[in-house]
PDB file of C-alpha atoms in Angstrom:
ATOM      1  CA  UNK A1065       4.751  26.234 118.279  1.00 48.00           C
ATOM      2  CA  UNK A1066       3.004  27.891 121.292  1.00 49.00           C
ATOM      3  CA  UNK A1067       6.022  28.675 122.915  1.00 48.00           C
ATOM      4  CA  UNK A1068       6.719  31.355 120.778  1.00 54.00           C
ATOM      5  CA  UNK A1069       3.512  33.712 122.190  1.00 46.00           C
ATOM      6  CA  UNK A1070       4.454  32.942 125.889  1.00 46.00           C
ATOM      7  CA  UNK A1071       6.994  35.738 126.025  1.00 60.00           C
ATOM      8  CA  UNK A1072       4.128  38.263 124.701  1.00 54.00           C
ATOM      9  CA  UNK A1073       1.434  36.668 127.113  1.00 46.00           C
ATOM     10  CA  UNK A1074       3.964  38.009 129.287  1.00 58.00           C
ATOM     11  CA  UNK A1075       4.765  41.530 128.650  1.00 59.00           C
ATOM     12  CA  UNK A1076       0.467  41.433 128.623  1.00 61.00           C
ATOM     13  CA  UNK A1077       0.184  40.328 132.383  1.00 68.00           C
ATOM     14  CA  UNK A1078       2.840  42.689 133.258  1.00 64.00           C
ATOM     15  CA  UNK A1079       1.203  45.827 131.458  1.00 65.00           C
ATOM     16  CA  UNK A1080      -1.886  45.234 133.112  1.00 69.00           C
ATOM     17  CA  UNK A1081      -0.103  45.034 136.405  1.00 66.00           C
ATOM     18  CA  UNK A1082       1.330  48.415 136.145  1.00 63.00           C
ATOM     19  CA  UNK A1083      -2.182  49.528 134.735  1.00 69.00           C
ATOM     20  CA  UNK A1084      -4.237  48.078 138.274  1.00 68.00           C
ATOM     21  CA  UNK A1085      -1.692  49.433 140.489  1.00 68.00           C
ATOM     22  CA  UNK A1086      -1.938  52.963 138.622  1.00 67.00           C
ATOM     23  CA  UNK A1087       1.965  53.343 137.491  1.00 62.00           C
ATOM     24  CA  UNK A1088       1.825  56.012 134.825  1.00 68.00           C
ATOM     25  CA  UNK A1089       5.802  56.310 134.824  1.00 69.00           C
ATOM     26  CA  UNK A1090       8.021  58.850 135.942  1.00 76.00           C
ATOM     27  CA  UNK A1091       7.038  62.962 136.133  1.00 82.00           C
ATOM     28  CA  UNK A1092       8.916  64.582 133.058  1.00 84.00           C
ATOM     29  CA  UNK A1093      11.742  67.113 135.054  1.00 89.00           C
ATOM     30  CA  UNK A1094      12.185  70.098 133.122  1.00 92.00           C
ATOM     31  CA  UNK A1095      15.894  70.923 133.131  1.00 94.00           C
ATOM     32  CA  UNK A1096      15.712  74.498 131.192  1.00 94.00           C
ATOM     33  CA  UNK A1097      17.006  77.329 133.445  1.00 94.00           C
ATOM     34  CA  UNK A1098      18.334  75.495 135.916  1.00 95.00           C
ATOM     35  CA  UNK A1099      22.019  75.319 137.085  1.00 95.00           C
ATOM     36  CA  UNK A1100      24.351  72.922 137.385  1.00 96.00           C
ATOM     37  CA  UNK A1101      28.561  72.492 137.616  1.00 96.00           C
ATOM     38  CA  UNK A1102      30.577  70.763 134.619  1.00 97.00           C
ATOM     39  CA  UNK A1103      32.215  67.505 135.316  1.00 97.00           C
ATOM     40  CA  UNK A1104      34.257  67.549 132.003  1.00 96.00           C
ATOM     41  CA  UNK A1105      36.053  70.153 129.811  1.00 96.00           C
ATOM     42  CA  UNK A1106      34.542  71.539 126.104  1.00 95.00           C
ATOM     43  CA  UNK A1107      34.755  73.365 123.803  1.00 90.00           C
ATOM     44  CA  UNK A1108      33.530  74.256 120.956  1.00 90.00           C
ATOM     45  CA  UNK A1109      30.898  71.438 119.023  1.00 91.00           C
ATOM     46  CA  UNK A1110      32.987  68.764 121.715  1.00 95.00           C
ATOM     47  CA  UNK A1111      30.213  66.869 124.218  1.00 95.00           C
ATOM     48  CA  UNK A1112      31.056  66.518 127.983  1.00 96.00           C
ATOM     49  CA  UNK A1113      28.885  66.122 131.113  1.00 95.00           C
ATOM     50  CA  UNK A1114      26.932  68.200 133.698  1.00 97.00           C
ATOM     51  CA  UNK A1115      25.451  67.661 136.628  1.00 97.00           C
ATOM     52  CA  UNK A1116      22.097  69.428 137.717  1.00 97.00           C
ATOM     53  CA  UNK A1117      21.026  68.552 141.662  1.00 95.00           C
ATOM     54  CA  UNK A1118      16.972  68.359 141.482  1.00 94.00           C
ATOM     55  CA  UNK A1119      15.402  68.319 144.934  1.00 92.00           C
ATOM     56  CA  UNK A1120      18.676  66.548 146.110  1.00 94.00           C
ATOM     57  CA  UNK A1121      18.782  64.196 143.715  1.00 93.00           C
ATOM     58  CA  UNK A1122      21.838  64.595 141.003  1.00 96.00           C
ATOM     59  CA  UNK A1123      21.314  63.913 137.268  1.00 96.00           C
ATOM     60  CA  UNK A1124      24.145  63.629 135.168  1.00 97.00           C
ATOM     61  CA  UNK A1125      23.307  65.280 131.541  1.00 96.00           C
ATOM     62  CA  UNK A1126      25.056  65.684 128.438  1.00 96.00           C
ATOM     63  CA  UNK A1127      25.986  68.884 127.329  1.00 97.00           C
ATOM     64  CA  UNK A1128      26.978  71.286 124.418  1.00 96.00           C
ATOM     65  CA  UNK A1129      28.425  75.033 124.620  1.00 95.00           C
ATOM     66  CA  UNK A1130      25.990  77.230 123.339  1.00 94.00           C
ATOM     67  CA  UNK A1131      28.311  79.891 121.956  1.00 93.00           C
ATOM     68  CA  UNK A1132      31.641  77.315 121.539  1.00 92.00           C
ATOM     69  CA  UNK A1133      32.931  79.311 124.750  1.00 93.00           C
ATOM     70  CA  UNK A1134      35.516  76.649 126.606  1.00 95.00           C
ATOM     71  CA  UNK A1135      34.165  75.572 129.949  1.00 95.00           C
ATOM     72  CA  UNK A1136      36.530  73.634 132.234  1.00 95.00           C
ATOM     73  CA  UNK A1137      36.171  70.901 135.374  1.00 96.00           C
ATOM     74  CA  UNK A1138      34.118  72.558 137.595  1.00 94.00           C
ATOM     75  CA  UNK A1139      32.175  76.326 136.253  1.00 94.00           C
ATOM     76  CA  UNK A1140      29.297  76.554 136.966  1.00 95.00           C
ATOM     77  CA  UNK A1141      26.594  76.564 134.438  1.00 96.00           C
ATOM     78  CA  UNK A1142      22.935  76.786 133.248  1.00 96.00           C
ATOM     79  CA  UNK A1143      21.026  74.918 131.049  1.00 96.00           C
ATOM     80  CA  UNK A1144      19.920  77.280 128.120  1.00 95.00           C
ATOM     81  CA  UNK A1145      18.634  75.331 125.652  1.00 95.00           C
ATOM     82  CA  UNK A1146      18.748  71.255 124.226  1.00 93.00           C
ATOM     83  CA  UNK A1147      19.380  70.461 120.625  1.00 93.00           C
ATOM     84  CA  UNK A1148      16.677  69.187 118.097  1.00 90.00           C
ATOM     85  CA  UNK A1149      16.677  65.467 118.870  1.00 92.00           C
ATOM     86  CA  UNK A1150      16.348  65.956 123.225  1.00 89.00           C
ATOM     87  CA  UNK A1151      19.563  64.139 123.883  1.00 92.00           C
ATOM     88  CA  UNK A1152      22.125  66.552 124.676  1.00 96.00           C
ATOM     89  CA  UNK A1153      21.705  70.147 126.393  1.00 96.00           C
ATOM     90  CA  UNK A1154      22.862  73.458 125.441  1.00 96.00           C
ATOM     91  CA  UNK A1155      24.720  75.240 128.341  1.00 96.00           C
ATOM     92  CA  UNK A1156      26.411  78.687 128.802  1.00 95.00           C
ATOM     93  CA  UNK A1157      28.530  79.503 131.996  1.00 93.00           C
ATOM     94  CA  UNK A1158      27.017  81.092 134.532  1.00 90.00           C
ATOM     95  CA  UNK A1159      27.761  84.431 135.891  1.00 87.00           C
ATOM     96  CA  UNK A1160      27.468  84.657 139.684  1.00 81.00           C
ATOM     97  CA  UNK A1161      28.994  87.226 142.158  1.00 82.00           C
ATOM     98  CA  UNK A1162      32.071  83.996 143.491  1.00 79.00           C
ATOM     99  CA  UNK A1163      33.283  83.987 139.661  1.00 73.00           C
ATOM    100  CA  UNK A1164      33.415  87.242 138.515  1.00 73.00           C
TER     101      UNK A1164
END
């Protein structure tokens, strides 16, 4: 019968460990604005990946056209917007002096 509260004694001693050595979790990274090259084709409403390089780190994202434009393997983008439930970004290509 007690063995069933040992798992939540548990998560307790663990969530006051993280609260005496001060972890608060991760800074939010705010990916609005910033560029990034496609690692997938779309189109359209179709879903594909980015990836965004913040302070050398890469973060793979999921993306959206903003406008249905087609973006291929590769363009370069920037994140414009994300959609209403923060999962997936809204991306448009961007325009820089090597692609025009």
């Amino acid at each position: 019968m007690y063995l069933c509260f040992l798992p939540v004694l548990q998560r307790i001693r663990w969530f006051a460990f993280f609260e005496k050595i001060g972890y608060k979790g991760e800074e939010e990274i705010d990916f609005l604005g910033r560029s990034g090259k496609m690692l997938s084709n779309i189109r359209e409403e179709k879903i594909g990946y980015a990836e965004v390089i913040v302070d050398k780190n890469p973060f793979k994202l999921y993306v959206k056209s903003i406008d249905g434009e087609q973006l291929k393997y590769g363009d370069p983008v920037i994140i414009a917007d994300e959609t209403g439930d923060k999962k997936t970004f809204l991306v448009s290509k961007e325009l820089t002096l090597d692609n025009l």
